[in-house]
């Protein structure tokens, strides 16, 4: 088993939370993990990315080679397309629909979403709206994780225990809210 | 035995295994786990950044002191030690220093006292620490001393991409360049022993894609005991008077053959045979991973992985004799390649200098596969729809109000110049502010502004953050005080080292006292609050100080919006 995943978004959107949950779960499932991420200058409202490589065999490179990623998970639609050069011909994108417009020349959102949906098997979901409707807007990234869960290469239900332990310190209500968010579009 | 193979959640809880997993054993039921005051802990898996794996390694190897100034991509080493329960239990030193030079010398002091120390910095920090670093090779060490430098090829968060292996060669000391997070952990004990046996500091070279990449690693055994205080052999060797220095430098030269032999015997250097000797490969540090990735784990050519320097001559000689040509793959400068090519440019040696790999920037599996003419997936094009999204100052950042006021104030003068420095406020160079003319190195705002004023520029303004000011700005102020230079220094005091994520800033909150203490006229030391509602008042204060012929300091003080949010 081998999965190469790109996580994308804008600084502060919480892509590393998604990466952490997947990586910790993969470790429990006995897989090897590599996860290079962006720290420092780029975090300040700029584009951010993490690579996540999971494999039952040895992983050599930390970085995913261009044109070979199986999956792009993006919490922002334009950021999903920024990593299109990473995607393999059979790869798919799971993206949030809500744009973060903090630059003057942000393109038309409809065109971006159409470009993502043109890639076979890809999905755009309004994770912000789904999370808000569930009464927990901050669980947007967990909604998106749920949408991506069937494509990670291991049993999606394994993610539940990791989510529960991640939010344990914040109380059972927060754990339940996040599990609900996880199941919203799985 | 209470523990079997154990999996840990959430690696950010640095060092948690020591606190949670049976240390210290208090109940009689766990007494069987104690043998000779050491705790047996079975192998366990964790997901750690390269920086964190290294930090866990040095903690487990009996570290007594960690010294550092924050700098991407090295910052997480100290942060991990600060969060470690073992470090707290053992009272390991783990406070930030004013700059890399003070950190380097403090760590050398720990080594002098016989204990194990690390000093951590980003690559350009080694320029700051350079004096103490080079001379520490001449004094030699007592307790193990690892000078830990994280290089930033491709300059993700840096002003240059200098390669610290040159510094190790320059100082004539061994250098270890791990290729994986597991090696980051494993090298610590080995490197401390190398340092102590040879009485020499060891440079540990990390690079961005290792420092900032997570991997599952196995940590084993109980932490080693810390060294007891003990005097150095021949304590006079730390007194670098010319007579002693001459003798020390001679001894250092004599050790070089030993260091080369240690590289030949190092567990981190490995020559692997290959059936096809039309080509041989030298791959250093994480570049080795890219080569193995490119060949899918089965490299047909002989390959020498190098992670310890000076170069292992024996293995290199075997490879060069066996193979028709050599491809050198390195993350960073063509350090090994240029040594192998020599001044006569041996045409058998290929790499960055021959265009097989790019001359600058970090490597990746695609570039490396291309160098070997392997078939690679061609990346799809990124649509034109995608626009650049540069980093920017946060909403509510105090620097925004400071720049707005400064821009209006300098707009009243014909040819103003603002010299910038290293920190979040460097983003003032980008739209919408485009407010600064330079960004060179820590502290250069003050001294370049003074030089420009010396040459006749007015108004000449320096913009520097609180942490950068205490790192390297204060000595420039002394120069300016001595000559009453006609400059205005704006110190942006947000109470933290913001760019690297909010570490301690040693002088924050008392910068006006420091400036007066350095001799700045108290009448021209002003404090403003950078808030939108104070804009007019702030413009007035800044304008008045720009008009004053002499040295002024304006401290713009408001807490970083990020650290403020975290407190809530």
XYZ file of C-alpha atoms in Angstrom:
754
model
C 0.000 0.000 0.000
C 1.303 3.450 -0.901
C -0.486 6.821 -0.901
C 1.008 10.193 -1.724
C -1.143 13.074 -0.534
C -0.729 16.848 -0.896
C -2.444 19.060 1.680
C -2.976 22.678 0.701
C -4.510 25.837 2.041
C -3.837 29.303 3.340
C -1.763 29.944 6.482
C -3.931 29.542 9.584
C -6.577 27.247 8.038
C -5.405 24.173 9.907
C -4.040 21.866 7.212
C -1.526 20.512 9.715
C -4.370 19.258 11.919
C -5.635 17.166 9.006
C -2.089 15.965 8.300
C -1.509 15.044 11.947
C -4.708 13.021 12.208
C -3.956 11.063 9.038
C -0.291 10.531 9.940
C -0.979 9.340 13.491
C -3.675 6.982 12.254
C -1.392 5.599 9.561
C 1.261 4.933 12.211
C -1.285 2.968 14.243
C -2.185 1.043 11.104
C 1.471 -0.002 10.871
C 2.366 2.190 7.908
C 5.506 4.243 7.395
C 4.967 7.989 7.244
C 6.782 11.031 5.878
C 5.315 14.472 6.240
C 7.277 17.534 5.079
C 5.539 20.791 5.874
C 5.989 24.530 5.539
C 7.030 26.541 8.599
C 8.214 30.131 8.905
C 7.783 32.950 6.414
C 5.050 31.361 4.330
C 2.686 30.954 7.259
C 1.610 34.582 7.287
C -1.638 34.413 5.303
C 0.227 33.020 2.318
C -0.164 29.727 0.496
C 0.847 26.721 2.636
C 1.308 23.052 1.853
C 2.276 19.754 3.412
C 3.150 16.506 1.710
C 2.045 13.262 3.300
C 3.476 9.947 2.176
C 2.093 6.698 3.559
C 3.459 3.291 2.669
C 3.605 -0.267 3.908
C 7.127 -0.337 2.422
C 10.152 1.880 2.841
C 9.751 5.556 1.932
C 12.915 7.228 0.636
C 12.082 10.807 -0.354
C 10.235 13.123 2.010
C 8.947 15.137 -0.952
C 6.405 13.774 -3.412
C 7.681 13.899 -6.993
C 5.705 16.161 -9.365
C 3.029 14.346 -11.353
C 2.740 11.444 -8.906
C 0.363 12.448 -6.079
C -2.703 10.242 -5.558
C -4.729 12.872 -3.769
C -4.843 16.606 -3.121
C -6.805 17.675 -0.048
C -7.285 21.437 -0.068
C -9.123 23.640 2.391
C -9.238 26.410 -0.232
C -10.167 25.963 -3.911
C -7.503 28.052 -5.662
C -4.841 26.428 -3.469
C -5.982 23.015 -4.757
C -5.129 24.059 -8.309
C -1.759 25.487 -7.254
C -0.637 21.879 -6.721
C -2.013 20.461 -9.943
C 1.576 19.870 -11.106
C 1.884 17.330 -8.295
C -1.126 15.255 -9.326
C -0.757 11.926 -11.124
C -2.924 11.294 -14.221
C -5.209 9.116 -12.040
C -5.106 11.391 -8.997
C -8.087 13.251 -7.571
C -8.774 16.466 -5.661
C -10.988 16.838 -2.596
C -11.431 20.561 -2.014
C -13.366 22.947 0.129
C -15.526 25.353 -1.900
C -15.077 28.513 0.132
C -12.431 30.887 -1.229
C -10.115 32.965 0.956
C -9.914 36.223 -0.938
C -6.950 38.146 0.500
C -5.326 39.168 -2.787
C -6.534 41.817 -5.266
C -6.548 39.548 -8.346
C -8.422 36.509 -6.995
C -10.020 34.785 -10.011
C -13.728 33.968 -10.471
C -14.588 31.211 -7.996
C -16.911 29.432 -10.489
C -14.029 28.975 -12.921
C -11.828 27.498 -10.200
C -14.480 25.053 -9.061
C -15.178 24.027 -12.658
C -11.454 23.372 -13.189
C -11.333 21.115 -10.113
C -14.511 19.247 -11.039
C -13.135 18.660 -14.540
C -10.609 16.279 -12.988
C -12.247 12.855 -12.941
C -13.307 11.646 -9.498
C -12.684 15.024 -7.832
C -15.091 16.623 -5.391
C -15.732 20.153 -4.190
C -17.711 20.396 -0.977
C -18.800 23.431 1.004
C -17.140 22.276 4.198
C -17.520 25.665 5.868
C -21.288 25.616 5.359
C -21.637 21.979 6.451
C -19.606 22.671 9.603
C -21.652 25.797 10.348
C -24.932 23.914 9.821
C -23.721 21.320 12.321
C -23.239 24.159 14.794
C -19.417 23.924 14.882
C -17.871 26.188 12.209
C -14.340 25.417 13.433
C -14.698 21.781 12.383
C -14.476 22.710 8.672
C -11.198 20.842 8.260
C -12.638 17.716 9.919
C -15.603 17.781 7.489
C -13.073 17.860 4.659
C -11.057 15.061 6.250
C -14.256 12.978 6.315
C -14.786 13.629 2.616
C -11.214 12.505 1.875
C -11.272 9.522 4.270
C -12.416 6.860 1.743
C -9.375 7.665 -0.444
C -6.595 7.307 2.135
C -5.893 3.648 1.590
C -6.828 2.381 5.057
C -10.051 1.788 6.983
C -11.597 5.276 7.473
C -13.079 4.278 10.832
C -9.536 4.117 12.255
C -9.486 7.909 12.028
C -12.253 8.204 14.634
C -10.073 7.169 17.573
C -7.370 9.641 16.533
C -9.907 12.472 16.257
C -11.294 11.549 19.675
C -7.868 11.619 21.326
C -6.885 14.853 19.576
C -9.888 16.712 21.021
C -10.052 14.804 24.323
C -8.574 17.665 26.343
C -11.385 19.974 25.207
C -14.148 17.748 26.569
C -16.618 15.155 25.277
C -18.872 17.752 23.596
C -16.002 18.891 21.345
C -15.073 15.271 20.600
C -18.682 14.484 19.615
C -18.993 17.611 17.475
C -15.839 16.692 15.558
C -16.911 13.079 15.077
C -20.208 14.388 13.733
C -18.294 16.671 11.368
C -16.153 13.719 10.287
C -19.248 11.712 9.375
C -21.030 14.582 7.585
C -19.879 13.648 4.045
C -17.916 10.435 4.489
C 8.175 -5.293 32.269
C 5.422 -2.747 32.125
C 5.939 -1.736 28.536
C 5.576 -3.440 25.258
C 5.920 -1.775 21.899
C 4.225 1.509 22.422
C 2.703 4.032 20.090
C 2.512 7.677 20.932
C -0.054 10.170 19.893
C 0.787 13.761 19.163
C 4.454 14.134 19.027
C 4.363 17.823 19.923
C 4.357 16.707 23.535
C 8.117 16.596 23.455
C 9.795 13.936 25.499
C 6.529 12.658 26.872
C 7.611 9.063 26.967
C 9.924 9.742 29.860
C 7.222 11.403 31.857
C 4.361 9.078 31.058
C 5.879 5.716 30.585
C 7.325 4.660 33.844
C 9.750 7.403 34.869
C 10.308 7.837 37.696
C 9.012 4.566 39.038
C 7.509 5.187 42.432
C 5.413 2.125 43.213
C 6.900 -1.222 44.200
C 5.088 -2.799 41.274
C 7.374 -1.050 38.853
C 10.565 -1.769 40.762
C 11.453 -4.537 38.356
C 11.902 -1.908 35.681
C 14.779 -0.326 37.589
C 18.247 -1.734 37.125
C 21.206 0.271 38.415
C 19.080 3.420 38.559
C 18.323 3.130 34.871
C 14.874 2.639 33.500
C 14.344 0.049 30.821
C 12.121 1.381 28.113
C 11.344 -0.756 25.126
C 11.520 0.498 21.565
C 8.715 2.813 20.702
C 7.471 4.524 17.605
C 6.817 8.215 17.364
C 6.183 10.642 14.550
C 8.686 13.455 14.854
C 10.101 16.290 12.773
C 13.790 15.889 11.919
C 14.471 18.732 14.377
C 12.462 16.942 17.081
C 14.050 13.550 16.426
C 17.455 15.183 16.871
C 16.282 16.904 20.073
C 14.982 13.593 21.453
C 18.306 12.015 20.474
C 20.444 14.527 22.350
C 18.114 14.360 25.379
C 18.479 10.574 25.444
C 22.249 10.952 25.032
C 22.682 12.826 28.321
C 22.340 16.460 27.262
C 22.957 19.071 29.976
C 22.439 22.312 28.056
C 20.608 23.487 24.932
C 21.456 26.992 23.685
C 19.923 28.687 20.661
C 18.535 31.739 18.956
C 15.350 31.074 16.933
C 15.745 30.757 13.175
C 13.878 28.779 10.527
C 14.366 25.826 10.060
C 16.154 25.185 13.402
C 13.676 26.617 15.940
C 11.839 23.371 16.761
C 14.938 21.797 18.351
C 14.908 24.169 21.323
C 11.092 24.174 21.446
C 11.090 20.382 21.762
C 13.669 20.497 24.566
C 11.621 23.204 26.318
C 8.512 20.981 26.203
C 10.349 17.854 27.300
C 9.486 16.377 30.669
C 12.915 14.765 30.875
C 14.549 18.178 30.371
C 12.404 19.584 33.200
C 13.181 16.645 35.516
C 16.888 16.961 34.853
C 16.858 20.766 34.881
C 18.552 20.870 31.497
C 19.364 24.417 30.368
C 16.769 25.419 27.767
C 16.393 29.207 27.598
C 16.823 31.205 24.405
C 19.982 33.300 24.102
C 20.352 36.868 22.775
C 21.993 35.687 19.586
C 23.914 32.786 18.074
C 27.273 34.087 19.287
C 26.222 34.235 22.935
C 24.545 30.836 22.537
C 27.712 29.337 21.011
C 29.925 30.637 23.800
C 27.509 29.576 26.534
C 27.466 26.062 25.095
C 31.286 26.086 24.981
C 31.234 27.026 28.671
C 29.075 23.973 29.416
C 31.529 21.835 27.461
C 34.443 23.363 29.391
C 32.721 22.243 32.587
C 32.653 18.676 31.282
C 28.975 18.418 30.361
C 27.235 17.750 27.050
C 25.791 20.735 25.192
C 24.210 21.620 21.880
C 23.932 25.032 20.277
C 21.321 25.408 17.535
C 20.875 27.998 14.827
C 19.949 28.525 11.219
C 22.763 28.663 8.673
C 23.204 32.448 8.654
C 23.339 32.337 12.454
C 26.668 30.561 12.150
C 28.066 33.749 10.595
C 27.117 35.522 13.821
C 28.578 32.717 15.944
C 31.572 32.353 13.639
C 34.268 33.738 15.934
C 33.471 31.500 18.877
C 32.765 28.576 16.568
C 36.098 28.606 14.723
C 38.043 29.184 17.935
C 36.189 26.379 19.740
C 37.950 24.043 17.314
C 41.249 25.529 18.489
C 40.515 25.278 22.231
C 38.903 21.892 21.725
C 36.096 20.660 23.940
C 35.724 18.799 27.209
C 32.087 17.687 27.461
C 30.603 16.808 24.066
C 29.658 19.861 21.998
C 27.430 19.665 18.917
C 27.143 22.839 16.856
C 23.797 22.255 15.184
C 23.098 24.238 12.050
C 19.967 23.995 9.916
C 20.640 25.117 6.341
C 17.873 26.461 4.127
C 18.611 25.582 0.498
C 16.157 27.364 -1.822
C 15.932 30.111 0.828
C 12.371 29.388 1.927
C 12.911 31.757 4.873
C 16.434 33.078 4.422
C 18.681 35.650 2.784
C 21.140 33.182 1.274
C 21.678 29.432 0.904
C 25.183 29.082 2.328
C 26.218 25.511 3.039
C 27.520 24.910 6.566
C 29.726 22.024 5.479
C 32.189 24.690 4.294
C 32.301 26.054 7.841
C 33.125 22.619 9.263
C 35.922 22.239 6.722
C 37.137 25.787 7.447
C 37.254 25.112 11.204
C 38.800 21.673 10.491
C 36.213 19.738 12.496
C 34.058 16.685 11.719
C 30.588 17.258 10.293
C 27.605 14.910 10.346
C 24.788 15.378 7.837
C 21.939 12.936 8.591
C 19.799 11.637 5.743
C 16.678 10.701 7.721
C 14.771 11.487 10.907
C 15.943 8.149 12.325
C 19.550 9.156 11.713
C 18.832 12.522 13.382
C 17.951 10.523 16.492
C 20.685 7.908 16.184
C 23.561 10.284 15.517
C 23.276 12.146 18.832
C 24.994 9.624 21.088
C 27.598 8.809 18.429
C 28.392 12.485 17.847
C 28.755 13.294 21.560
C 31.179 10.376 21.924
C 33.071 11.487 18.804
C 33.311 14.977 20.287
C 34.505 13.786 23.692
C 37.004 11.185 22.470
C 38.612 13.666 20.096
C 38.100 16.792 22.236
C 36.570 18.550 19.238
C 33.223 20.213 18.503
C 31.164 18.402 15.852
C 29.025 20.316 13.368
C 25.609 18.748 12.769
C 24.208 19.907 9.438
C 20.456 19.678 8.920
C 18.539 20.942 5.899
C 14.977 22.292 5.576
C 13.355 19.160 4.147
C 14.712 17.067 6.988
C 14.285 19.595 9.810
C 10.681 20.201 8.795
C 9.560 16.765 7.719
C 7.914 14.273 10.063
C 8.577 10.567 10.060
C 7.960 7.606 12.299
C 11.128 6.867 14.214
C 12.097 4.352 16.854
C 13.646 5.525 20.055
C 15.310 2.951 22.219
C 16.729 2.362 25.663
C 16.710 4.615 28.660
C 18.238 8.077 28.558
C 21.966 8.101 29.300
C 23.168 9.718 32.479
C 24.392 13.281 32.260
C 28.123 13.894 32.656
C 29.386 14.989 36.061
C 31.256 18.282 36.315
C 34.892 17.633 35.511
C 37.863 19.755 34.580
C 39.257 19.640 31.042
C 42.506 17.847 30.311
C 45.202 20.517 30.274
C 42.909 23.471 31.084
C 45.462 25.889 29.600
C 44.325 24.847 26.134
C 41.273 27.104 26.573
C 43.549 30.149 26.953
C 44.221 31.133 23.358
C 47.277 33.278 23.967
C 49.497 33.126 20.869
C 51.931 30.600 22.337
C 49.112 28.233 23.323
C 47.074 28.866 20.172
C 50.077 28.002 17.994
C 50.449 24.661 19.693
C 46.676 24.009 19.579
C 46.381 24.811 15.866
C 49.270 22.426 15.150
C 47.510 19.673 17.129
C 44.258 20.393 15.304
C 46.058 19.905 11.986
C 47.522 16.645 13.253
C 44.036 15.368 14.126
C 42.851 15.679 10.515
C 44.073 12.232 9.528
C 42.161 10.742 12.479
C 38.993 12.560 11.435
C 39.296 11.200 7.884
C 39.725 7.691 9.287
C 36.667 8.147 11.516
C 34.664 9.035 8.413
C 35.864 5.847 6.730
C 34.678 3.823 9.718
C 31.487 5.823 10.298
C 28.189 3.920 10.446
C 26.644 6.886 8.614
C 28.789 6.494 5.485
C 27.976 3.517 3.324
C 29.344 2.215 0.011
C 26.891 -0.093 -1.754
C 27.944 -2.161 -4.755
C 26.162 -1.997 -8.068
C 26.420 -4.210 -11.138
C 26.765 -1.361 -13.632
C 30.063 0.463 -13.123
C 29.655 2.769 -16.100
C 28.545 5.248 -13.451
C 29.153 5.693 -9.740
C 27.092 7.889 -7.449
C 28.077 10.021 -4.479
C 24.984 11.160 -2.574
C 25.147 13.249 0.590
C 22.565 13.785 3.330
C 18.965 13.733 2.121
C 20.088 13.750 -1.524
C 20.701 10.024 -0.961
C 16.933 9.574 -0.468
C 16.141 11.288 -3.755
C 18.560 8.995 -5.586
C 17.023 5.893 -3.995
C 13.518 7.206 -4.767
C 14.506 7.815 -8.396
C 15.720 4.206 -8.738
C 12.773 2.764 -6.818
C 15.092 1.467 -4.088
C 17.207 -0.583 -6.544
C 20.145 1.464 -7.707
C 22.034 -0.381 -10.480
C 25.215 1.678 -9.928
C 27.654 1.614 -7.029
C 26.603 4.347 -4.619
C 28.439 6.014 -1.771
C 26.181 7.620 0.801
C 28.059 10.294 2.714
C 26.778 11.617 6.026
C 30.066 12.214 7.807
C 32.945 14.505 6.836
C 35.806 15.011 6.168
C 35.361 12.892 3.049
C 35.909 9.143 3.501
C 38.922 8.711 1.223
C 38.996 4.929 1.187
C 35.434 4.514 -0.100
C 35.797 7.413 -2.541
C 38.940 5.922 -3.956
C 37.215 2.547 -4.442
C 34.294 4.220 -6.207
C 36.504 6.366 -8.443
C 38.649 3.400 -9.412
C 35.662 1.180 -10.137
C 33.450 3.529 -12.113
C 33.852 5.312 -15.434
C 32.037 8.451 -14.365
C 30.731 9.874 -11.091
C 27.482 11.747 -10.459
C 27.567 13.810 -7.267
C 24.179 14.590 -5.742
C 24.126 17.013 -2.810
C 21.462 19.061 -1.014
C 23.211 22.425 -0.994
C 26.365 23.710 -2.620
C 28.597 21.536 -4.848
C 30.818 20.953 -1.808
C 31.885 17.376 -2.498
C 31.621 17.804 -6.247
C 34.086 20.706 -6.368
C 36.569 18.766 -4.210
C 36.355 15.747 -6.512
C 36.493 17.829 -9.677
C 39.523 19.714 -8.447
C 40.995 22.842 -9.974
C 41.607 21.002 -13.253
C 37.900 20.168 -13.564
C 38.072 16.398 -13.963
C 35.464 15.729 -16.697
C 34.468 12.385 -15.118
C 32.808 14.217 -12.217
C 29.253 15.439 -12.850
C 26.641 17.246 -10.819
C 25.612 20.828 -10.175
C 28.727 22.324 -11.773
C 28.125 20.534 -15.072
C 24.434 21.362 -15.394
C 23.230 17.804 -14.734
C 21.587 19.252 -11.641
C 20.619 22.901 -11.058
C 23.449 25.073 -9.729
C 21.258 26.495 -6.930
C 18.200 25.514 -4.926
C 17.087 22.386 -3.149
C 16.760 19.067 -4.945
C 13.656 16.916 -5.350
C 13.014 13.430 -6.768
C 12.116 14.866 -10.192
C 15.365 16.835 -10.635
C 17.431 13.884 -9.466
C 15.660 11.380 -11.725
C 16.218 13.756 -14.671
C 19.946 13.908 -13.881
C 20.108 10.135 -14.442
C 17.985 10.350 -17.620
C 15.296 8.242 -15.965
C 11.773 8.270 -17.297
C 9.711 10.504 -15.043
C 6.113 11.621 -14.895
C 5.872 15.048 -16.502
C 3.980 17.381 -14.195
C 0.662 18.749 -15.496
C 0.571 22.507 -16.076
C -0.848 24.767 -13.376
C -3.744 26.788 -14.854
C -3.307 30.551 -15.283
C -6.274 30.929 -12.952
C -3.915 30.413 -10.027
C -2.538 33.686 -8.692
C 0.386 34.313 -6.375
C -0.612 34.504 -2.722
C 2.376 36.009 -0.891
C 2.692 36.037 2.895
C 1.426 39.222 4.500
C 1.188 40.940 7.848
C -1.691 39.491 9.888
C -4.970 41.354 10.299
C -4.579 43.436 13.447
C -0.753 43.311 13.345
C 0.805 46.313 15.123
C 3.368 46.696 12.325
C 0.559 47.716 9.936
C -0.219 50.823 12.010
C 3.501 51.557 12.400
C 4.095 51.399 8.636
C 1.020 53.524 7.910
C 2.288 56.242 10.251
C 5.901 55.978 9.034
C 4.869 56.163 5.368
C 2.878 59.317 5.947
C 5.666 60.925 7.973
C 8.479 60.209 5.492
C 6.203 61.321 2.643
C 6.830 64.889 3.808
C 10.526 64.645 2.858
C 12.098 64.776 -0.602
C 14.290 61.663 -0.576
C 13.797 59.520 2.519
C 15.286 56.034 2.921
C 14.115 53.307 5.291
C 16.514 50.459 6.059
C 14.808 47.257 7.131
C 15.834 44.224 9.108
C 14.975 40.562 9.647
C 11.495 39.733 10.951
C 7.799 39.845 10.063
C 8.170 43.572 9.358
C 10.405 42.676 6.383
C 7.025 42.090 4.707
C 6.840 45.906 4.680
C 8.896 45.605 1.479
C 5.880 44.105 -0.326
C 2.633 45.802 -1.386
C 0.702 47.582 -0.005
C 3.525 49.247 1.972
C 6.675 48.972 -0.188
C 8.173 50.911 2.659
C 11.682 49.548 3.100
C 14.782 49.727 0.928
C 16.928 46.995 2.419
C 16.958 43.674 4.256
C 20.438 42.233 4.670
C 21.203 40.675 8.032
C 20.258 40.876 11.701
C 20.952 44.429 12.917
C 21.930 45.890 9.542
C 19.019 48.368 9.583
C 20.680 50.516 12.260
C 24.191 50.403 10.849
C 23.200 50.780 7.182
C 21.007 53.744 8.123
C 24.002 55.252 9.910
C 26.298 54.649 6.944
C 23.743 56.156 4.568
C 23.392 59.171 6.869
C 27.201 59.445 7.049
C 27.112 59.614 3.249
C 24.490 62.370 3.256
C 21.062 60.740 3.050
C 18.309 62.395 5.101
C 16.013 61.272 6.550
C 17.701 57.944 7.130
C 15.491 55.564 9.085
C 16.062 52.094 10.541
C 13.163 49.694 11.190
C 14.035 46.806 13.496
C 12.093 44.418 15.738
C 12.629 44.010 19.473
C 14.307 40.609 19.280
C 16.490 41.586 16.315
C 17.468 44.734 18.203
C 18.797 42.818 21.202
C 20.325 40.227 18.849
C 22.500 42.658 16.909
C 21.037 46.188 16.896
C 22.429 47.498 20.171
C 26.072 47.741 19.091
C 25.013 49.814 16.077
C 23.255 52.209 18.454
C 26.559 52.643 20.338
C 28.231 53.716 17.081
C 25.375 56.116 16.396
C 25.521 57.539 19.945
C 29.265 58.105 19.711
C 28.882 60.230 16.578
C 25.327 61.483 17.265
C 24.449 60.109 13.833
C 21.516 61.792 12.137
C 19.240 58.761 12.018
C 15.867 57.723 13.378
C 15.630 54.162 14.679
C 12.149 52.670 14.932
C 12.090 49.628 17.202
C 8.945 47.594 16.568
C 8.353 46.029 19.970
C 5.665 43.365 19.714
C 7.001 41.563 22.763
C 8.087 38.415 20.983
C 10.211 36.833 18.280
C 7.219 36.770 15.929
C 8.474 35.464 12.591
C 9.602 32.139 14.033
C 6.366 31.613 15.950
C 6.574 33.625 19.171
C 9.679 32.784 21.191
C 11.093 34.733 24.133
C 12.391 38.190 23.252
C 14.974 39.101 25.842
C 14.737 42.908 25.808
C 11.071 43.372 24.938
C 9.233 45.878 27.123
C 12.374 47.676 28.319
C 13.947 48.839 25.090
C 13.745 52.562 25.933
C 15.710 51.880 29.135
C 18.277 49.917 27.154
C 18.616 52.754 24.622
C 19.040 55.406 27.305
C 21.579 53.113 28.966
C 23.464 52.919 25.675
C 23.648 56.712 25.711
C 20.763 57.873 23.522
C 19.536 61.331 24.632
C 16.383 60.589 26.707
C 14.629 63.579 25.086
C 14.787 61.688 21.789
C 13.678 58.289 22.997
C 9.920 58.120 22.334
C 7.357 55.388 22.815
C 4.266 55.212 20.592
C 1.321 52.812 20.495
C 0.735 51.613 16.950
C -3.056 51.633 16.745
C -5.226 53.058 13.938
C -6.864 55.543 16.346
C -3.432 56.916 17.323
C -2.379 57.476 13.704
C -2.274 61.300 13.678
C -0.419 61.466 16.982
C 2.108 58.854 15.813
C 2.719 60.653 12.502
C 3.441 63.807 14.480
C 5.927 62.086 16.811
C 7.733 60.398 13.931
C 7.867 63.617 11.868
C 9.357 65.557 14.763
C 12.097 62.976 15.264
C 12.850 62.820 11.543
C 13.334 66.602 11.629
C 15.642 66.398 14.661
C 19.284 66.500 13.590
C 20.766 63.645 15.571
C 19.983 60.202 16.861
C 16.370 59.414 17.815
C 14.799 56.159 18.855
C 11.046 55.543 18.572
C 9.737 52.383 20.223
C 6.412 51.324 18.658
C 4.987 48.999 21.270
C 1.951 46.722 20.936
C 1.739 42.972 21.420
C 1.933 40.578 18.478
C -1.627 39.679 17.457
C -0.694 35.985 17.268
C 0.703 35.701 20.806
C -2.212 37.791 22.086
C -4.722 35.401 20.474
C -3.006 32.371 21.952
C -3.377 33.791 25.467
C -7.138 34.158 25.066
